[in-house]
Amino acid sequence: MAGTGIGKRVARKEDARLVTGRGTYVADLKMPGLREVAFLRSPLAHARLSAITKPEGAGDRVFVADDLDGVLPITARSTLPTYRQSDYPVLATGKARFAGEPIAMAVAESRAEAEDLCEAIELDLDELPPIADVWRALSPDAGRVHDDWPDNLCLRTEIDQDLSELEATAAVKIEREINTARQCMMPMEGKGVLAYWDDRAAQLVVVSATQVSHIVRTGLSECLGLEQGAIRVQTVDIGGGFGYKATLQPEEVCIAWLALRYRAPFRWIEDRREHLTAGANTREHHYKIKAYADERGRLLGLDAEVWVDIGAYSVYPFTACIEAAQAGGNLPGPYKFDFYRCKTYSVATNKPPFAPYRGVARPGVCFAMEQIIDAIAREVGREPADVREENLVPLEAMPYTNITGKQYDSGDYAASLRGVRRQIGFDQVRQRQQTGEADGRLIGVGFATYTEQSAHGTAVFASWGIPIVPGYEQATVRLTADGGVEVRAGIQSIGQGLETTLAQVASEILTIPTDNIQVLLGDTAMTPYSTGAYASRGMVMAGGAVSKSANVLAERVRAIAAHLLQCEAGEIAFENGEIKSGAASLKFSDVGRAWYLRPEELPEGVDQGGLEVTEGYKPGTDLGVFSYASHAAVVAVDPATGHVEILDYAITEDCGRMVNPMVVEGQAYGGTAQGIGTALFEESPYDAFGQPLSSTLADYILPGPAELPSMRVEHMETLSPHTAHGIKGVGEGSAIAPPAAIVNAINDALRGLGVEINQAPMPPSHILDKILAAQEAAS
Amino acid sequence: MKPAKFEYHAAGSPADAVALLSRLGEGGKIIAGGQSMGPMMNLRVARPEAVVDIAGATELCAVTDDGDDVLIGACVTHGQIEDGDVPDPSRGMLPHVAGGIAYRAVRNRGTIGGSVVHADPAADWVTTLIALGARIDIVGPDGSRSVQAEDFMLGAYTVSLVEGELVTAMRLPCLSEEASWGYTKLNRKVGEFADAIGAVVIDPARRFCRVVLGGLDGTPCLLHETAQAVAKGEREALPEQIRAEIERRLPEAAPGKKQIYGVALNRAVNAAIG
Ligand SMILES: Cc1cc2nc3c(=O)[nH]c(=O)nc-3n(C[C@H](O)[C@H](O)[C@H](O)COP(=O)(O)OP(=O)(O)OC[C@H]3O[C@@H](n4cnc5c(N)ncnc54)[C@H](O)[C@@H]3O)c2cc1C
C-alpha cells in the first residue's frame, strides 16, 4: 500500500542534514558578542570551601556562588515517606560534595582563555573524609554528605511479604550478589547551553541541548525567580540524550543567570573530560538476592535487597529516588510468582548526582533477575531457556497484574523467547558446543527477556510526588493555505526520529505525504506544553496527541470540503492526499485556500477554530503500556585471556503498533550497542578518595563497530488496548537486555570451568581472574 | 579541555628544527602528528611555550635505503606504513602492526617517530622496533648519533634524548627471505592500546632471533633465553620456557598479567615458527 502513514518504512526526514554535517548543535551557533564559559570544578570529592580567591582584576569575569544574587538552588522534592530532600546549589556553597562539582565559572572570548582564568582561581579547601561508595556511606562512622541528615540514606522502600514458609519448604534456594558499575551515558554531543537576552521580546532565551525544554523553563523560573513569560527555552539539533539531558542542569541555571545579569550572550559546552568525571552518574546498583523455586525451577518467591549509589544530590525533576523505586517495582520483570520481598536503599555518596539513563533501573534489574533464572535452571539441571519460558507470564493470563501491581496490558512473552531461540539457532549452538572449537575458545548462548514499562503517566509520577508530573500531552496540527501540514509538539527529538514518525501519524489520518508535513519540536515559544522526551513516552504520548489533533482537524476539513463539494461531510474521504466525494474531488489546498485566503467561500457556522487544532492526549491507563522483548547472544570466551567475542545476537521484540519499523530497528540497534557497552566495556571507577579514575576516553572504553555484532531484529505486533493506534513505547528497551543476555552466555560458556560471573562490566581481566581462581581452587 | 597559550613554529628540515629548538630552549617542544601531544596539551598535562612542527619537513617523511639498512623517516605516518606506501624491510610486519594502531584518523596523522619518542609502554612501535633490531637515528646541536631501539627507551615516557635533539629516522635491517615473524597484541578492543604484546622475529640467514614482551609498565622486555630456545626450534619446551622466563623477569606481576603475557608470547612464537 502506498502512502507515508503508520507502519511505513519512511526514510527519516532528519537524516539528510544529520548525516551530511548540516545539523545545527549548540556549539555551532554564532552570535555577535558571544562569550564562552568554563567551570572550575572541585578537585576533591568532599571538602569544605574555606576561601575562593578570584584572580586580580577578574572580578567581573569570574563568578562564585555568592555572586549569583537571588539564585535559588535546584530543589527536587518528593512526597515518598522516607525521602530526604537535598538542595543542589548551582555553584557549590559551603561544601563541595563530589569531584567535578562546579565551584566557580569564568567568562572569556574563547574557551581556552576561560580555562586560563579558571586555573588562576585560588581554591582553599579543607578536605573532609570522602564517602566514596555505598558501604562506606552506610557505615556508622562515616561522615554525612548532607550535614543536616541523620545518615546518608536518601530513600528507603520496602515491599514485605512473609517468606518463612518458602524458606521451610522450597526445593531450591539460590543466593547471589550481583553488581553493576557506575558509568556515563556518553551521548555524542555532551551538554551545551547558550543564553541571551532578547530585548524585543523582553525574554531570556536559553538554547539548550535538553530533552525537556518545558521542564527546564519551569525549573529556570523557580531558580532565577523570573516569571515564565520572560523565559523561552529553545532547542536545536541534539546529539543524543539518553536521560542525561532530561534534568535541569546547574550549568543551565548559571549560563541563564549570566545572560540575565549582563543582557548579553554566553555559552558553555561540556567537554568529554567534564562528561567522564562530573557526568559519571548512572547504573551503579548492588543486589543481594535469594530466590526460591520448586524442583522444576518454577520461581516461587524472591527476597531482594538493592542499593543504588545515588551520588551527592537529587536531580530535578525526577529526584534521586526513581532509580531505586523502579528497581524494587521492576525486579520481578516478565515473571509470574507470588511471594516478593524487596528493600531498596538510595544511598548518598560523594559522586555525581544519579540521573535516569535509558532503561532507568531496568538494565540492572534485568541483569540480576536473568542471572537468577539461569542459576535456578543450572541448579535443577534444566535448560535455562526452558525454565525461563515456564516462568514467564503466559499469554492466557493477559492482561496480568503482577506482584508489584504492574499491569501488563498485552503480549505473548513466551513467543518472543521462542522467536529468539529459533533465530539464534539454539540447537545448532548446543551441538557446536559438543564438538568444541579449534582455537580453544568456549562457546556459550544466553537469553534475556524483559518488559519495558513505557509512557507511564500521571498516577505513577504523582505517587512519587516529584516536582513535575506529566499529564495530558499536547500537540498542534495545522493545515496551511497551500495544503501542507505543520505539526508542533513540545516533546524533543534527541535523535530518535520524531520529525519523521510524528509526521507519519498525521499522514495516516490526513493522507498527506510526510514530505509536506513540517514538524517543529521543543521550543517553548512555538510548541504546546510537554514534559518532554523520557520514559519511552514520545510515540505513545506525542503520537497520540498528534493523532487526536489530526482527527479533529480532519473533521473541520471535511466540513469545509463538504460545503465546497455540495455534499454531506459523511461522504467525504481522504485518499492519497486528496479529498474525495464519489467522483468529485478537492485538494487540501482548496480547503486551506478557503479558510485563509477566500473566507467568503466558507460555509455558514464554520468552526471558528479554523484549520489549527491543539488537543491534549492521555492513554487509557496512567500505569504505562508494556513493551517486551527477548534477546539472545552467542559468545566465544577465550579461557586463556578472558576475552569475549559476541558471535551472534538476535532480538524478538514487540512494541505494539510500529509507526515506522525502520525507526524501531534503529532503536533496537542503538540500544543494544549501549547495552553491550554496559555489559563488556563501560565503567567509571572511583578510588577510596572519591576520585574518578576514568577521566579520558583512553580509560573509558566504549564499544566500536568492530566489537558490535550485526544484530538481527524480528518484530511481533500486539496492539495495546489502551493507546491510540495500539502504540507502545520502544525508546529504552534494547538497552535493558544485553548485559543479561551476555552474562548468561558467558556463564554458559564457562560452566565447565566452574566459573560464574555476576558483575557488569565483564572485562577480560575479571573473567580471567575468576578462571584462574577456579583453577587454583581445583588444584 | 583547551591548551594553554603557545607559540607555533614550522620547521622545514631537521636542521631547521634543531636551530629552532636551541633558540627556544626548555620551552620548545617538537610536534609531529600531534596524536599524543594534542591530547596532552588539551588536558594541559603538556604546556610548551612553543611547538616546533616537523610534520612538513620532507626529509623526515621519506623512506630511503642506504644499502645496509632501510631508513624510515620519523614523520612517516602509521597510515602510510599500513597502506604499503613506503618500502617495507620487514616482510609485512610493519604494515601489520601499523594497521592495529588506534583507528584510521589517528593513523593518518600519527608518526612512527612521535610514537617511539612518546614511549608509551603500551604502544606498538616501541616493542616492534626492538623485535626487528632497529636503531634510532638522532640529530642534535652536537651532530648526529644512532642508538639501538632497546637502549633508546629508558622507561615509561622517557627516552635517551637530550634537550635540543630530535629523532630523524628508524634504521631497520632488511629481513632475509627465510625470515618470519609473529605479533600478538592483546587489548580490550580493536585499536586500543595493548594489555600485552608478544613480538617475535626469526631470521636464521642473519642469525637473528628476538622475542620481545611489550605492554608492560615500563620498557619492553627482551627474552633472551626464550629467543635461544626458539632459534634452536625447541618447540615442546617453549611454553614452559616462556612461563619460566616471565616468572624470572617479572616476579611481581599479578597472576592474570603473567597469564596474558604468556599467551601473547606463545601465540606470537607459534605464528613466527608456523
Ligand atoms: C585514540 C588514540 C589511540 C591510540 N592507540 C594507539 C595504539 O593502539 N598503539 C600505539 O602504538 N599508539 C596509539 N596511539 C598513539 C599514536 O600512535 C600517536 O600517534 C603516537 O604516540 C605519537 O605520534 P605523533 O606523530 O602523533 O607525535 P606527537 O603527538 O606529535 O608527539 C609525541 C611526542 O613525541 C615528540 N616527538 C614527536 N616527533 C619527534 C621527533 N621526530 N623527534 C623528537 N621528538 C619527537 C613530541 O615532542 C611529543 O613529546 C593512539 C593515539 C590516540 C589518540
XYZ file of N, CA, C and O in Angstrom, chain B residues 94-234:
564
model
N 55.699 -4.579 9.617
C 55.382 -3.172 9.909
C 53.954 -2.808 9.477
O 53.207 -2.227 10.269
N 53.545 -3.160 8.240
C 52.159 -2.845 7.868
C 51.142 -3.515 8.781
O 50.120 -2.929 9.149
N 51.435 -4.766 9.188
C 50.515 -5.481 10.079
C 50.369 -4.720 11.398
O 49.263 -4.498 11.886
N 51.488 -4.318 11.958
C 51.455 -3.620 13.246
C 50.737 -2.278 13.083
O 49.878 -1.902 13.887
N 51.091 -1.565 12.019
C 50.508 -0.226 11.809
C 48.989 -0.291 11.759
O 48.292 0.545 12.342
N 48.465 -1.334 11.084
C 47.012 -1.452 10.929
C 46.273 -1.668 12.234
O 45.064 -1.476 12.308
N 47.010 -2.064 13.278
C 46.359 -2.308 14.569
C 46.495 -1.150 15.542
O 46.116 -1.266 16.706
N 47.072 -0.054 15.070
C 47.218 1.112 15.953
C 45.986 1.995 15.846
O 45.624 2.436 14.759
N 45.362 2.242 16.958
C 44.246 3.194 17.041
C 43.237 2.965 15.915
O 42.970 1.827 15.529
N 42.662 4.028 15.401
C 41.763 3.945 14.260
C 42.310 4.857 13.178
O 43.258 5.590 13.375
N 41.692 4.801 12.010
C 42.320 5.385 10.833
C 42.631 6.886 10.999
O 43.673 7.357 10.544
N 41.758 7.632 11.621
C 42.004 9.078 11.739
C 43.313 9.336 12.487
O 44.080 10.232 12.131
N 43.585 8.542 13.500
C 44.840 8.695 14.259
C 46.015 8.244 13.399
O 47.070 8.874 13.384
N 45.814 7.161 12.644
C 46.908 6.642 11.814
C 47.251 7.596 10.665
O 48.365 7.591 10.171
N 46.274 8.387 10.250
C 46.541 9.349 9.186
C 47.526 10.421 9.623
O 48.194 11.028 8.807
N 47.604 10.688 10.891
C 48.463 11.772 11.367
C 49.621 11.287 12.234
O 50.710 11.852 12.196
N 49.357 10.286 13.048
C 50.379 9.828 14.000
C 51.600 9.292 13.272
O 51.490 8.611 12.258
N 52.792 9.589 13.798
C 54.029 9.189 13.132
C 54.791 8.160 13.941
O 54.665 8.091 15.166
N 55.625 7.418 13.231
C 56.421 6.383 13.898
C 57.435 7.041 14.835
O 57.655 6.571 15.954
N 57.989 8.169 14.419
C 58.958 8.872 15.273
C 58.311 9.408 16.531
O 58.838 9.269 17.642
N 57.150 10.004 16.361
C 56.433 10.537 17.520
C 56.108 9.432 18.505
O 56.199 9.603 19.721
N 55.768 8.276 17.966
C 55.399 7.159 18.825
C 56.586 6.665 19.659
O 56.449 6.451 20.862
N 57.755 6.520 19.028
C 58.892 5.996 19.818
C 59.389 7.039 20.815
O 59.837 6.687 21.902
N 59.284 8.324 20.471
C 59.733 9.346 21.425
C 58.735 9.485 22.572
O 59.115 9.652 23.725
N 57.468 9.378 22.256
C 56.452 9.457 23.325
C 56.644 8.300 24.303
O 56.468 8.450 25.503
N 57.031 7.140 23.777
C 57.440 5.986 24.600
C 56.380 5.536 25.603
O 56.664 5.269 26.767
N 55.148 5.476 25.131
C 54.100 4.852 25.933
C 54.399 3.352 25.962
O 54.526 2.729 24.904
N 54.538 2.758 27.138
C 54.888 1.330 27.199
C 53.864 0.446 26.490
O 54.201 -0.646 26.027
N 52.622 0.922 26.407
C 51.575 0.109 25.784
C 51.480 0.331 24.279
O 50.647 -0.260 23.617
N 52.340 1.190 23.724
C 52.281 1.480 22.293
C 52.935 0.367 21.489
O 53.695 -0.447 22.021
N 52.660 0.363 20.196
C 53.081 -0.763 19.348
C 54.511 -0.650 18.828
O 55.243 -1.652 18.794
N 54.909 0.553 18.381
C 56.210 0.640 17.708
C 57.386 0.375 18.645
O 58.383 -0.200 18.244
N 57.293 0.787 19.888
C 58.452 0.597 20.778
C 58.826 -0.884 20.850
O 60.004 -1.243 20.766
N 57.834 -1.742 20.973
C 58.096 -3.178 21.048
C 58.521 -3.741 19.692
O 59.470 -4.521 19.588
N 57.832 -3.300 18.645
C 58.104 -3.821 17.301
C 59.537 -3.507 16.858
O 60.232 -4.371 16.304
N 59.955 -2.281 17.096
C 61.289 -1.882 16.627
C 62.380 -2.634 17.375
O 63.412 -2.975 16.797
N 62.163 -2.920 18.638
C 63.139 -3.725 19.375
C 63.204 -5.125 18.772
O 64.284 -5.682 18.550
N 62.025 -5.685 18.488
C 61.995 -7.041 17.926
C 62.726 -7.098 16.582
O 63.357 -8.094 16.251
N 62.649 -6.033 15.813
C 63.283 -6.021 14.490
C 64.762 -5.644 14.557
O 65.438 -5.621 13.525
N 65.235 -5.306 15.731
C 66.649 -4.925 15.862
C 66.948 -3.570 15.241
O 68.036 -3.344 14.706
N 65.971 -2.660 15.346
C 66.145 -1.338 14.726
C 67.058 -0.448 15.556
O 67.245 -0.661 16.758
N 67.621 0.552 14.881
C 68.342 1.617 15.565
C 67.560 2.912 15.357
O 66.826 3.059 14.388
N 67.736 3.838 16.259
C 67.048 5.124 16.171
C 68.100 6.184 15.839
O 69.079 6.340 16.583
N 67.913 6.861 14.717
C 68.847 7.927 14.317
C 68.407 9.260 14.912
O 67.221 9.618 14.853
N 69.395 9.960 15.439
C 69.101 11.176 16.203
C 69.993 12.299 15.698
O 71.159 12.068 15.377
N 69.469 13.518 15.622
C 70.347 14.662 15.377
C 70.096 15.717 16.449
O 69.010 15.824 16.998
N 71.174 16.457 16.732
C 71.066 17.490 17.756
C 72.106 18.556 17.523
O 72.819 18.524 16.508
N 72.202 19.478 18.446
C 73.156 20.577 18.286
C 74.600 20.066 18.138
O 75.420 20.708 17.474
N 74.874 18.885 18.700
C 76.239 18.354 18.604
C 76.394 17.328 17.505
O 77.275 16.470 17.570
N 75.527 17.333 16.530
C 75.649 16.384 15.427
C 74.704 15.231 15.568
O 73.725 15.304 16.316
N 75.011 14.110 14.866
C 74.061 13.013 14.861
C 74.644 11.774 15.527
O 75.856 11.619 15.650
N 73.721 10.900 15.954
C 74.121 9.637 16.587
C 73.014 8.626 16.346
O 71.922 8.983 15.873
N 73.300 7.389 16.687
C 72.328 6.328 16.453
C 72.332 5.396 17.668
O 73.394 5.048 18.180
N 71.149 4.995 18.107
C 71.029 4.205 19.339
C 70.176 2.968 19.044
O 69.194 3.061 18.307
N 70.541 1.815 19.617
C 69.695 0.617 19.497
C 68.318 0.917 20.099
O 68.234 1.555 21.160
N 67.284 0.413 19.469
C 65.919 0.701 19.948
C 65.756 0.317 21.416
O 65.124 1.041 22.188
N 66.349 -0.822 21.831
C 66.156 -1.263 23.219
C 66.880 -0.358 24.218
O 66.567 -0.351 25.398
N 67.868 0.400 23.709
C 68.561 1.334 24.608
C 67.950 2.728 24.552
O 68.224 3.572 25.395
N 67.142 2.946 23.528
C 66.566 4.283 23.349
C 65.494 4.576 24.402
O 65.467 5.622 25.022
N 64.624 3.596 24.610
C 63.567 3.805 25.612
C 64.115 3.454 26.979
O 64.595 2.349 27.218
N 64.025 4.419 27.915
C 64.623 4.219 29.233
C 63.585 3.776 30.260
O 63.917 3.177 31.276
N 62.362 4.102 29.995
C 61.283 3.745 30.916
C 60.003 4.313 30.341
O 60.008 4.834 29.223
N 58.924 4.224 31.138
C 57.653 4.747 30.642
C 57.806 6.231 30.347
O 58.211 7.009 31.216
N 57.525 6.610 29.136
C 57.542 8.010 28.696
C 58.902 8.688 28.837
O 58.993 9.898 28.890
N 59.973 7.903 28.921
C 61.304 8.522 28.957
C 62.217 7.819 27.963
O 62.268 6.596 27.880
N 62.957 8.654 27.206
C 63.875 8.140 26.191
C 65.214 8.866 26.339
O 65.311 9.863 27.049
N 66.201 8.325 25.626
C 67.542 8.884 25.795
C 67.805 10.046 24.844
O 68.819 10.072 24.177
N 66.874 10.971 24.785
C 67.125 12.206 24.029
C 67.521 13.285 25.021
O 66.983 13.334 26.123
N 68.455 14.138 24.614
C 68.751 15.289 25.460
C 68.154 16.528 24.811
O 67.745 16.499 23.651
N 68.109 17.599 25.582
C 67.477 18.825 25.104
C 68.044 19.251 23.752
O 69.252 19.239 23.549
N 67.151 19.571 22.852
C 67.599 20.071 21.554
C 67.747 18.991 20.494
O 67.995 19.282 19.332
N 67.599 17.729 20.888
C 67.742 16.634 19.912
C 66.394 16.227 19.325
O 65.363 16.373 19.969
N 66.450 15.685 18.100
C 65.252 15.039 17.588
C 65.606 13.754 16.857
O 66.746 13.552 16.441
N 64.577 12.915 16.749
C 64.743 11.661 16.028
C 64.514 11.935 14.556
O 63.555 12.611 14.190
N 65.411 11.425 13.709
C 65.240 11.649 12.274
C 64.719 10.415 11.552
O 63.951 10.524 10.605
N 65.156 9.238 11.988
C 64.726 8.036 11.267
C 64.844 6.792 12.125
O 65.591 6.753 13.106
N 64.098 5.758 11.733
C 64.249 4.424 12.299
C 65.080 3.649 11.279
O 64.704 3.563 10.101
N 66.161 3.080 11.746
C 67.094 2.398 10.844
C 66.865 0.897 10.988
O 67.179 0.312 12.032
N 66.295 0.273 9.967
C 65.926 -1.147 10.088
C 66.722 -2.025 9.138
O 66.808 -1.732 7.943
N 67.284 -3.118 9.675
C 67.909 -4.086 8.786
C 66.832 -4.773 7.953
O 65.702 -4.942 8.411
N 67.189 -5.178 6.714
C 66.216 -5.883 5.870
C 66.124 -7.337 6.297
O 67.149 -8.013 6.438
N 64.926 -7.819 6.469
C 64.779 -9.245 6.777
C 65.096 -10.060 5.525
O 64.785 -9.654 4.403
N 65.724 -11.207 5.736
C 66.039 -12.063 4.593
C 64.789 -12.830 4.168
O 63.760 -12.786 4.842
N 64.940 -13.591 3.072
C 63.753 -14.271 2.544
C 63.208 -15.367 3.448
O 62.026 -15.657 3.440
N 64.110 -15.978 4.242
C 63.612 -17.050 5.134
C 62.996 -16.498 6.419
O 62.499 -17.257 7.242
N 63.121 -15.213 6.611
C 62.706 -14.652 7.900
C 61.201 -14.809 8.115
O 60.425 -14.844 7.165
N 60.830 -14.919 9.373
C 59.399 -14.942 9.700
C 59.195 -14.164 10.999
O 60.142 -13.909 11.740
N 57.965 -13.818 11.235
C 57.684 -13.024 12.428
C 56.313 -13.371 12.991
O 55.484 -14.000 12.318
N 56.097 -12.978 14.215
C 54.786 -13.124 14.838
C 54.532 -11.908 15.713
O 55.461 -11.366 16.317
N 53.313 -11.459 15.710
C 52.987 -10.272 16.523
C 51.599 -10.469 17.113
O 50.612 -10.591 16.392
N 51.505 -10.541 18.426
C 50.214 -10.719 19.083
C 49.989 -9.580 20.056
O 50.757 -9.396 20.996
N 48.948 -8.819 19.784
C 48.593 -7.706 20.663
C 47.282 -8.057 21.345
O 46.293 -8.328 20.667
N 47.295 -8.132 22.661
C 46.050 -8.379 23.384
C 45.551 -7.049 23.915
O 46.281 -6.327 24.606
N 44.321 -6.716 23.574
C 43.755 -5.448 24.041
C 42.248 -5.562 24.155
O 41.653 -6.553 23.733
N 41.638 -4.535 24.763
C 40.202 -4.585 25.039
C 39.377 -4.543 23.769
O 38.313 -5.141 23.684
N 39.829 -3.745 22.810
C 39.055 -3.663 21.570
C 39.972 -3.242 20.437
O 41.092 -2.778 20.694
N 39.488 -3.363 19.238
C 40.285 -3.030 18.067
C 40.827 -1.604 18.196
O 40.081 -0.672 18.488
N 42.156 -1.459 18.013
C 42.751 -0.126 18.020
C 43.073 0.424 19.384
O 43.623 1.515 19.509
N 42.760 -0.326 20.417
C 43.063 0.129 21.771
C 44.544 -0.114 22.066
O 45.174 -0.951 21.427
N 45.116 0.620 23.011
C 46.475 0.317 23.460
C 46.530 -1.106 24.018
O 45.517 -1.664 24.440
N 47.743 -1.666 24.052
C 47.889 -3.084 24.388
C 47.858 -3.345 25.891
O 48.355 -2.548 26.683
N 47.301 -4.494 26.272
C 47.469 -5.020 27.626
C 48.682 -5.936 27.658
O 49.294 -6.139 28.709
N 49.008 -6.517 26.521
C 50.205 -7.363 26.394
C 50.544 -7.469 24.915
O 49.642 -7.517 24.076
N 51.843 -7.462 24.630
C 52.278 -7.666 23.244
C 53.361 -8.729 23.233
O 54.302 -8.668 24.026
N 53.218 -9.687 22.331
C 54.310 -10.615 22.051
C 54.812 -10.321 20.648
O 54.020 -10.282 19.711
N 56.109 -10.049 20.505
C 56.663 -9.764 19.169
C 57.874 -10.666 18.965
O 58.764 -10.712 19.813
N 57.858 -11.396 17.860
C 58.907 -12.375 17.600
C 59.406 -12.214 16.170
O 58.595 -12.099 15.251
N 60.726 -12.172 16.004
C 61.295 -12.137 14.660
C 62.377 -13.213 14.579
O 63.265 -13.278 15.441
N 62.272 -14.057 13.566
C 63.262 -15.132 13.369
C 63.859 -14.954 11.980
O 63.125 -14.957 10.996
N 65.157 -14.784 11.929
C 65.819 -14.612 10.620
C 67.111 -15.424 10.624
O 68.199 -14.902 10.845
N 66.989 -16.749 10.376
C 68.138 -17.648 10.511
C 69.313 -17.207 9.623
O 70.460 -17.291 10.056
N 69.006 -16.709 8.415
C 70.078 -16.329 7.494
C 70.974 -15.264 8.116
O 72.171 -15.217 7.841
N 70.365 -14.408 8.938
C 71.156 -13.345 9.581
C 71.519 -13.722 11.014
O 72.018 -12.897 11.764
N 71.259 -15.015 11.377
C 71.485 -15.486 12.735
C 70.848 -14.540 13.752
O 71.455 -14.116 14.737
N 69.597 -14.193 13.444
C 68.885 -13.204 14.253
C 67.594 -13.817 14.781
O 66.815 -14.400 14.023
N 67.401 -13.739 16.070
C 66.125 -14.208 16.634
C 65.826 -13.389 17.883
O 66.638 -13.331 18.803
N 64.682 -12.745 17.873
C 64.318 -11.946 19.042
C 62.889 -12.241 19.485
O 61.982 -12.424 18.660
N 62.726 -12.285 20.788
C 61.402 -12.442 21.381
C 61.233 -11.285 22.359
O 62.059 -11.124 23.266
N 60.207 -10.475 22.144
C 60.018 -9.291 22.986
C 58.626 -9.298 23.602
O 57.640 -9.596 22.931
N 58.603 -8.971 24.880
C 57.337 -8.834 25.583
C 57.074 -7.347 25.813
O 57.907 -6.658 26.420
N 55.954 -6.863 25.319
C 55.609 -5.444 25.491
C 54.272 -5.269 26.184
O 53.627 -6.244 26.568
N 53.884 -4.014 26.339
C 52.634 -3.720 27.053
C 52.824 -3.830 28.550
O 51.877 -4.110 29.290
N 54.039 -3.604 29.002
C 54.345 -3.710 30.441
C 54.199 -2.328 31.086
O 53.751 -1.380 30.456
N 54.636 -2.217 32.332
C 54.582 -0.904 32.982
C 55.728 -0.011 32.520
O 55.635 1.202 32.549
N 56.841 -0.642 32.137
C 57.992 0.138 31.686
C 58.439 -0.328 30.311
O 57.616 -0.647 29.457
N 59.757 -0.395 30.105
C 60.274 -0.753 28.783
C 59.926 -2.196 28.431
O 59.799 -3.052 29.314
N 59.815 -2.467 27.138
C 59.588 -3.859 26.717
C 60.766 -4.732 27.158
O 61.876 -4.259 27.348
N 60.479 -6.018 27.293
C 61.445 -6.959 27.838
C 61.957 -7.862 26.705
O 61.155 -8.532 26.047
N 63.265 -7.901 26.500
C 63.855 -8.833 25.531
C 64.068 -10.159 26.248
O 64.800 -10.222 27.236
N 63.445 -11.231 25.752
C 63.551 -12.530 26.428
C 64.613 -13.359 25.702
O 64.336 -14.047 24.725
N 65.844 -13.282 26.222
C 66.980 -13.902 25.529
C 66.899 -15.418 25.526
O 67.128 -16.067 24.523
N 66.568 -15.993 26.683
C 66.566 -17.463 26.752
C 65.474 -18.053 25.873
O 65.695 -19.049 25.182
N 64.309 -17.416 25.901
C 63.239 -17.897 25.028
C 63.681 -17.775 23.569
O 63.446 -18.680 22.754
N 64.332 -16.668 23.256
C 64.790 -16.483 21.875
C 65.752 -17.600 21.469
O 65.670 -18.136 20.360
N 66.634 -17.976 22.379
C 67.560 -19.073 22.066
C 66.805 -20.376 21.817
O 67.084 -21.105 20.865
N 65.833 -20.629 22.675
C 65.049 -21.860 22.512
C 64.285 -21.835 21.191
O 64.173 -22.852 20.505
N 63.776 -20.660 20.828
C 63.056 -20.529 19.550
C 64.032 -20.794 18.410
O 63.747 -21.551 17.469
N 65.217 -20.180 18.504
C 66.213 -20.335 17.429
C 66.599 -21.793 17.262
O 66.802 -22.280 16.150
N 66.649 -22.518 18.378
C 67.026 -23.934 18.310
C 65.838 -24.808 17.891
O 65.992 -26.021 17.716
N 64.665 -24.196 17.798
C 63.486 -24.954 17.386
C 62.990 -25.917 18.459
O 62.406 -26.945 18.152
N 63.211 -25.579 19.725
C 62.755 -26.461 20.815
C 61.284 -26.240 21.104
O 60.892 -25.737 22.167
